[in-house]
Amino acid sequence: MARPRRASPVPPPGGGTRGPAAPVPRSRWLGLLLAGVVGSAAAQYRGPLFDAHLHYNVEACGHAAAATTTTECPHPLPDVLDRLQRNGVRAIVANSRPNDGTRALAQAGEQARAAGVAVVPFVRLYRDRADYNNWFRDPSILDMVNTELARGTPAGPYRGLGEFHLYDSGNADGPVARQLMALADRKDLAILAHVDDVAVEKLMGHTPSKGQSTRLIWAHTGIGGSSVARVDALFARFPRLHGELSYRPGLTCGEGTLCPEWRALLLKYPDRFLIGSDTWVNQRWLQYDGLMQGYRAWLGTLPPEVAKKIAWDNGAALFGLTEPSPR
Ligand SMILES: [Zn+2]
């Protein structure tokens, strides 16, 4: 069954971060080339990537020990690490349904080090799909989160909570949502939230700092298409709000090209954006190379220091990671 946030498990075509775009007429190519906005191979960003939105869910094989067939385990750990390594992904925010997948990545130790990948583990709020629509009022989720936090991971303590979803922003006021936001501030945990702009305000309002010290990574930066002006206003109001850019409508205008208003926003807040794969279905693992190439293409059209921030530095700064050694 498809996750309720999207009607189809097939990611929409056309965006630079979502696979090949439709062919561009020759005359238009010439215009784009003259304007210097085509992300050519030469202009691609070539530095390290921080994937700030990665799931290693049960369908992919996040429960490796139980899997015995390739149907049960289409993406075993070596496959996942190979995809990260060959794309220059040097750190990931790992969060999985259930948390076993994150644990498998955190446990990879030597294998992950060999692949040059740092794992930043988050507690996911979902044991199964039923939890998507009830977590914000289900006290057993709070218990599960506290148990996971106490347990930690082989890669160290959990660094955040999420990804969680709110399809109705009113549910940001649910009792468990309130408690988790307060917990995040208290324990200095980051949040990864797939919500709309109204819910961002509500969630921030439930923290002791009223969102002034809350590290909230806004998954997709408003998948419903919050306007650039609205994103700008929220960024101005909440200094540690970050925008993760997978699936963001209106971000790219053709392959390797940022739409003008998004380009301007990225340049206005170079310290606040992140890239992510959102491997929410196995198809996204199959597309992983293309997704990262798509990011590298439009990152390459930005000033190099801004590209590096969005690709790596901002995620590294959020979690205190050091610069990876070149490979
Ligand atoms: Zn996700």
CSV table of C-alpha atoms and ligand atoms in Angstrom, one decimal:
chain,number,residue,atom,x,y,z
A,1,MET,CA,0.0,0.0,0.0
A,2,ALA,CA,1.3,3.4,-0.9
A,3,ARG,CA,2.1,5.8,1.9
A,4,PRO,CA,-0.8,8.2,2.2
A,5,ARG,CA,1.2,11.4,1.5
A,6,ARG,CA,1.4,10.7,-2.2
A,7,ALA,CA,-1.2,9.2,-4.5
A,8,SER,CA,1.4,7.1,-6.4
A,9,PRO,CA,4.7,5.5,-5.4
A,10,VAL,CA,6.1,6.7,-8.7
A,11,PRO,CA,8.0,10.0,-8.1
A,12,PRO,CA,6.8,12.8,-10.4
A,13,PRO,CA,8.9,13.3,-13.5
A,14,GLY,CA,10.5,16.5,-14.7
A,15,GLY,CA,12.4,17.8,-11.8
A,16,GLY,CA,16.2,17.9,-11.8
A,17,THR,CA,16.3,15.9,-8.6
A,18,ARG,CA,13.8,13.4,-9.8
A,19,GLY,CA,15.3,11.8,-12.9
A,20,PRO,CA,15.5,12.6,-16.5
A,21,ALA,CA,13.6,15.7,-17.7
A,22,ALA,CA,11.8,15.9,-21.1
A,23,PRO,CA,14.0,16.7,-24.1
A,24,VAL,CA,14.7,20.4,-24.5
A,25,PRO,CA,14.3,21.9,-28.0
A,26,ARG,CA,17.5,22.9,-29.7
A,27,SER,CA,16.7,26.6,-29.7
A,28,ARG,CA,16.1,26.5,-26.0
A,29,TRP,CA,19.3,24.6,-25.4
A,30,LEU,CA,21.2,27.4,-27.1
A,31,GLY,CA,19.5,30.0,-25.0
A,32,LEU,CA,20.3,28.1,-21.8
A,33,LEU,CA,23.9,27.6,-22.8
A,34,LEU,CA,24.3,31.3,-23.6
A,35,ALA,CA,22.7,32.1,-20.2
A,36,GLY,CA,25.2,29.7,-18.6
A,37,VAL,CA,22.5,27.9,-16.6
A,38,VAL,CA,22.9,24.4,-17.9
A,39,GLY,CA,24.5,22.0,-15.4
A,40,SER,CA,27.0,20.5,-17.6
A,41,ALA,CA,29.3,17.6,-16.5
A,42,ALA,CA,32.1,20.1,-16.2
A,43,ALA,CA,30.1,22.4,-13.9
A,44,GLN,CA,28.8,19.7,-11.6
A,45,TYR,CA,29.5,20.0,-7.9
A,46,ARG,CA,32.1,17.4,-7.1
A,47,GLY,CA,32.5,17.6,-3.3
A,48,PRO,CA,31.1,15.5,-0.5
A,49,LEU,CA,27.3,15.1,0.0
A,50,PHE,CA,25.3,14.9,3.2
A,51,ASP,CA,22.1,13.0,2.6
A,52,ALA,CA,19.8,14.5,5.3
A,53,HIS,CA,16.8,12.4,4.6
A,54,LEU,CA,17.5,8.7,4.2
A,55,HIS,CA,15.3,5.7,5.2
A,56,TYR,CA,16.4,2.1,5.3
A,57,ASN,CA,12.9,0.6,5.7
A,58,VAL,CA,11.9,-3.0,6.2
A,59,GLU,CA,11.0,-3.4,2.5
A,60,ALA,CA,14.5,-2.5,1.5
A,61,CYS,CA,16.0,-4.9,4.0
A,62,GLY,CA,16.5,-2.8,7.1
A,63,HIS,CA,15.8,-6.1,9.0
A,64,ALA,CA,18.7,-7.9,7.4
A,65,ALA,CA,18.9,-10.7,10.0
A,66,ALA,CA,15.4,-12.0,9.1
A,67,ALA,CA,15.8,-11.9,5.3
A,68,THR,CA,16.8,-15.0,3.5
A,69,THR,CA,15.8,-14.3,-0.1
A,70,THR,CA,16.4,-11.4,-2.6
A,71,THR,CA,12.7,-10.7,-2.6
A,72,GLU,CA,12.8,-10.1,1.1
A,73,CYS,CA,16.2,-8.3,0.9
A,74,PRO,CA,16.5,-6.3,-2.4
A,75,HIS,CA,18.9,-3.8,-0.8
A,76,PRO,CA,21.2,-5.5,1.7
A,77,LEU,CA,23.7,-3.4,3.6
A,78,PRO,CA,26.6,-3.8,1.1
A,79,ASP,CA,24.3,-2.6,-1.7
A,80,VAL,CA,23.2,0.5,0.3
A,81,LEU,CA,26.7,1.4,1.3
A,82,ASP,CA,27.9,0.9,-2.3
A,83,ARG,CA,25.2,3.3,-3.6
A,84,LEU,CA,26.3,5.9,-1.0
A,85,GLN,CA,30.0,5.4,-1.7
A,86,ARG,CA,29.8,5.7,-5.4
A,87,ASN,CA,27.8,8.9,-5.2
A,88,GLY,CA,30.3,10.6,-2.8
A,89,VAL,CA,27.7,10.6,0.1
A,90,ARG,CA,29.8,10.9,3.2
A,91,ALA,CA,27.2,11.2,5.9
A,92,ILE,CA,23.5,10.3,6.2
A,93,VAL,CA,20.6,11.1,8.6
A,94,ALA,CA,19.4,7.5,9.0
A,95,ASN,CA,15.8,6.9,10.1
A,96,SER,CA,13.8,3.8,9.3
A,97,ARG,CA,10.5,2.0,9.8
A,98,PRO,CA,11.0,0.3,12.2
A,99,ASN,CA,14.2,1.5,13.8
A,100,ASP,CA,16.0,-1.8,13.0
A,101,GLY,CA,17.1,-0.3,9.7
A,102,THR,CA,18.8,2.6,11.4
A,103,ARG,CA,20.3,0.2,13.9
A,104,ALA,CA,21.7,-1.9,11.0
A,105,LEU,CA,23.3,1.1,9.5
A,106,ALA,CA,24.7,2.3,12.8
A,107,GLN,CA,26.0,-1.2,13.5
A,108,ALA,CA,27.8,-1.4,10.2
A,109,GLY,CA,30.9,0.1,11.9
A,110,GLU,CA,33.8,-1.1,9.9
A,111,GLN,CA,31.8,-1.5,6.7
A,112,ALA,CA,30.5,2.1,6.9
A,113,ARG,CA,33.9,3.4,7.7
A,114,ALA,CA,35.3,1.6,4.7
A,115,ALA,CA,32.6,3.2,2.6
A,116,GLY,CA,33.5,6.6,4.1
A,117,VAL,CA,30.0,7.1,5.4
A,118,ALA,CA,29.2,8.7,8.8
A,119,VAL,CA,25.8,7.6,10.2
A,120,VAL,CA,23.7,10.2,12.1
A,121,PRO,CA,20.9,8.1,13.7
A,122,PHE,CA,17.4,9.5,14.3
A,123,VAL,CA,14.5,7.7,16.1
A,124,ARG,CA,11.7,7.1,13.8
A,125,LEU,CA,8.2,7.4,15.4
A,126,TYR,CA,6.8,4.5,13.3
A,127,ARG,CA,6.8,0.8,14.1
A,128,ASP,CA,4.5,0.2,11.1
A,129,ARG,CA,2.4,2.2,8.6
A,130,ALA,CA,-0.5,2.4,11.0
A,131,ASP,CA,1.6,4.8,13.2
A,132,TYR,CA,1.7,7.4,10.5
A,133,ASN,CA,-1.7,8.7,11.3
A,134,ASN,CA,-1.8,8.3,15.0
A,135,TRP,CA,1.6,9.0,16.5
A,136,PHE,CA,0.8,12.5,17.6
A,137,ARG,CA,-1.8,11.3,20.1
A,138,ASP,CA,-0.5,7.8,20.9
A,139,PRO,CA,1.4,7.7,24.3
A,140,SER,CA,3.0,4.3,23.4
A,141,ILE,CA,5.0,6.3,20.7
A,142,LEU,CA,6.5,8.5,23.5
A,143,ASP,CA,7.4,5.3,25.4
A,144,MET,CA,9.0,3.8,22.3
A,145,VAL,CA,11.0,7.0,21.7
A,146,ASN,CA,12.2,7.1,25.3
A,147,THR,CA,13.2,3.5,25.2
A,148,GLU,CA,15.2,4.0,22.0
A,149,LEU,CA,16.9,7.1,23.3
A,150,ALA,CA,17.9,5.3,26.5
A,151,ARG,CA,19.2,2.4,24.4
A,152,GLY,CA,21.2,4.5,21.9
A,153,THR,CA,22.9,2.9,18.8
A,154,PRO,CA,26.2,1.3,18.1
A,155,ALA,CA,27.1,4.5,16.3
A,156,GLY,CA,26.5,6.5,19.5
A,157,PRO,CA,23.4,8.3,20.8
A,158,TYR,CA,20.4,9.2,18.7
A,159,ARG,CA,20.8,12.8,17.4
A,160,GLY,CA,17.2,13.5,16.4
A,161,LEU,CA,13.5,12.5,16.1
A,162,GLY,CA,11.7,11.8,12.8
A,163,GLU,CA,10.9,11.7,10.1
A,164,PHE,CA,7.3,12.2,11.2
A,165,HIS,CA,4.3,13.3,9.1
A,166,LEU,CA,1.4,15.6,9.7
A,167,TYR,CA,-1.2,15.5,7.0
A,168,ASP,CA,-3.4,17.9,9.0
A,169,SER,CA,-1.5,20.7,10.6
A,170,GLY,CA,-4.1,20.7,13.5
A,171,ASN,CA,-2.5,17.5,14.7
A,172,ALA,CA,0.6,19.4,15.5
A,173,ASP,CA,-1.3,20.2,18.7
A,174,GLY,CA,-1.7,16.6,19.6
A,175,PRO,CA,-0.5,15.7,23.1
A,176,VAL,CA,2.3,13.5,22.0
A,177,ALA,CA,3.5,16.0,19.3
A,178,ARG,CA,3.7,18.6,22.0
A,179,GLN,CA,5.6,16.3,24.4
A,180,LEU,CA,8.1,15.2,21.7
A,181,MET,CA,8.9,18.8,20.6
A,182,ALA,CA,9.5,19.7,24.3
A,183,LEU,CA,11.7,16.6,24.6
A,184,ALA,CA,13.7,17.6,21.5
A,185,ASP,CA,14.5,21.0,22.9
A,186,ARG,CA,15.4,19.5,26.3
A,187,LYS,CA,17.7,16.8,24.9
A,188,ASP,CA,19.0,18.9,22.1
A,189,LEU,CA,17.7,16.5,19.5
A,190,ALA,CA,17.0,17.7,15.9
A,191,ILE,CA,13.6,17.1,14.3
A,192,LEU,CA,12.9,15.9,10.8
A,193,ALA,CA,9.3,16.8,10.0
A,194,HIS,CA,7.2,16.3,6.8
A,195,VAL,CA,4.6,19.0,7.6
A,196,ASP,CA,3.1,22.2,6.1
A,197,ASP,CA,4.1,25.7,7.0
A,198,VAL,CA,1.3,26.1,9.6
A,199,ALA,CA,2.5,23.0,11.4
A,200,VAL,CA,6.1,24.3,11.5
A,201,GLU,CA,4.8,27.3,13.5
A,202,LYS,CA,2.7,25.1,15.7
A,203,LEU,CA,5.5,22.6,16.4
A,204,MET,CA,8.0,25.4,17.2
A,205,GLY,CA,5.4,26.9,19.6
A,206,HIS,CA,5.4,23.7,21.6
A,207,THR,CA,9.1,24.0,22.5
A,208,PRO,CA,10.4,25.8,25.6
A,209,SER,CA,12.5,28.1,23.3
A,210,LYS,CA,9.5,28.8,21.1
A,211,GLY,CA,11.5,27.5,18.2
A,212,GLN,CA,14.5,29.9,18.8
A,213,SER,CA,16.9,27.1,19.6
A,214,THR,CA,15.1,24.2,17.9
A,215,ARG,CA,16.9,22.4,15.0
A,216,LEU,CA,14.0,21.5,12.8
A,217,ILE,CA,14.8,20.0,9.4
A,218,TRP,CA,11.7,20.7,7.3
A,219,ALA,CA,11.4,17.6,5.1
A,220,HIS,CA,10.9,18.8,1.5
A,221,THR,CA,10.6,22.4,2.7
A,222,GLY,CA,6.9,22.2,2.2
A,223,ILE,CA,5.9,19.4,-0.1
A,224,GLY,CA,2.5,21.0,-0.7
A,225,GLY,CA,4.2,24.0,-2.3
A,226,SER,CA,4.4,26.6,0.5
A,227,SER,CA,5.4,29.9,-1.3
A,228,VAL,CA,9.0,31.1,-1.4
A,229,ALA,CA,7.8,34.2,0.5
A,230,ARG,CA,6.3,32.0,3.2
A,231,VAL,CA,9.5,29.9,3.5
A,232,ASP,CA,11.5,33.1,3.7
A,233,ALA,CA,9.3,34.4,6.5
A,234,LEU,CA,9.7,31.2,8.5
A,235,PHE,CA,13.4,31.1,8.0
A,236,ALA,CA,13.6,34.7,9.3
A,237,ARG,CA,11.5,33.9,12.3
A,238,PHE,CA,13.2,30.6,13.3
A,239,PRO,CA,17.0,30.8,13.2
A,240,ARG,CA,17.6,27.1,13.3
A,241,LEU,CA,14.9,26.0,10.8
A,242,HIS,CA,16.5,24.1,7.9
A,243,GLY,CA,14.9,23.1,4.6
A,244,GLU,CA,15.6,19.7,3.1
A,245,LEU,CA,15.0,19.9,-0.7
A,246,SER,CA,13.8,16.4,-1.9
A,247,TYR,CA,10.5,16.5,-3.8
A,248,ARG,CA,10.3,20.3,-3.3
A,249,PRO,CA,7.8,21.6,-6.0
A,250,GLY,CA,9.1,24.5,-8.1
A,251,LEU,CA,12.8,24.0,-7.1
A,252,THR,CA,14.0,23.1,-10.5
A,253,CYS,CA,13.0,24.4,-14.0
A,254,GLY,CA,14.4,21.6,-16.1
A,255,GLU,CA,17.4,19.3,-15.6
A,256,GLY,CA,20.2,20.9,-13.7
A,257,THR,CA,18.5,24.3,-13.5
A,258,LEU,CA,17.2,26.0,-10.4
A,259,CYS,CA,14.1,28.1,-10.8
A,260,PRO,CA,15.0,31.8,-10.3
A,261,GLU,CA,13.0,32.4,-7.1
A,262,TRP,CA,14.4,29.3,-5.5
A,263,ARG,CA,17.9,30.2,-6.6
A,264,ALA,CA,17.5,33.6,-4.9
A,265,LEU,CA,16.2,31.9,-1.7
A,266,LEU,CA,19.1,29.5,-1.6
A,267,LEU,CA,21.5,32.4,-2.1
A,268,LYS,CA,19.7,34.4,0.7
A,269,TYR,CA,20.0,31.5,3.2
A,270,PRO,CA,23.0,29.5,2.1
A,271,ASP,CA,23.4,28.1,5.6
A,272,ARG,CA,19.9,26.7,5.9
A,273,PHE,CA,19.3,24.2,3.1
A,274,LEU,CA,20.1,20.5,2.9
A,275,ILE,CA,19.8,17.8,0.2
A,276,GLY,CA,18.2,14.4,0.8
A,277,SER,CA,17.2,11.2,-1.1
A,278,ASP,CA,14.0,10.3,0.8
A,279,THR,CA,14.3,6.6,0.1
A,280,TRP,CA,10.8,6.0,1.3
A,281,VAL,CA,10.1,3.2,-1.3
A,282,ASN,CA,12.6,0.9,-2.9
A,283,GLN,CA,12.2,2.6,-6.2
A,284,ARG,CA,14.1,5.5,-4.7
A,285,TRP,CA,17.1,3.2,-4.0
A,286,LEU,CA,17.1,2.2,-7.7
A,287,GLN,CA,17.1,5.9,-8.5
A,288,TYR,CA,19.7,6.9,-6.0
A,289,ASP,CA,22.5,7.6,-8.5
A,290,GLY,CA,20.2,9.8,-10.6
A,291,LEU,CA,18.9,11.7,-7.6
A,292,MET,CA,22.4,12.5,-6.4
A,293,GLN,CA,23.5,13.4,-10.0
A,294,GLY,CA,20.5,15.7,-10.2
A,295,TYR,CA,21.6,17.5,-7.0
A,296,ARG,CA,25.2,17.7,-8.3
A,297,ALA,CA,24.0,19.3,-11.5
A,298,TRP,CA,22.1,22.2,-9.9
A,299,LEU,CA,24.5,22.6,-7.1
A,300,GLY,CA,27.1,23.2,-9.8
A,301,THR,CA,25.3,26.3,-11.0
A,302,LEU,CA,25.7,28.0,-7.6
A,303,PRO,CA,28.8,29.8,-6.4
A,304,PRO,CA,31.1,27.0,-5.2
A,305,GLU,CA,31.0,28.0,-1.5
A,306,VAL,CA,27.2,28.0,-1.5
A,307,ALA,CA,27.1,24.7,-3.2
A,308,LYS,CA,29.5,23.2,-0.7
A,309,LYS,CA,27.3,24.5,2.2
A,310,ILE,CA,24.1,23.0,0.9
A,311,ALA,CA,25.8,19.8,-0.1
A,312,TRP,CA,27.8,19.1,3.0
A,313,ASP,CA,28.6,21.9,5.4
A,314,ASN,CA,25.1,22.7,6.7
A,315,GLY,CA,24.4,19.1,7.6
A,316,ALA,CA,27.9,18.6,9.1
A,317,ALA,CA,27.5,21.8,11.2
A,318,LEU,CA,24.1,20.6,12.5
A,319,PHE,CA,25.6,17.4,13.9
A,320,GLY,CA,29.3,18.4,14.6
A,321,LEU,CA,30.8,16.3,11.8
A,322,THR,CA,34.3,17.0,10.6
A,323,GLU,CA,35.3,17.4,6.9
A,324,PRO,CA,35.7,14.0,5.3
A,325,SER,CA,39.1,13.1,3.9
A,326,PRO,CA,39.1,13.0,0.1
A,327,ARG,CA,38.7,9.6,-1.4
B,1,ZN,ZN,10.9,10.6,4.2
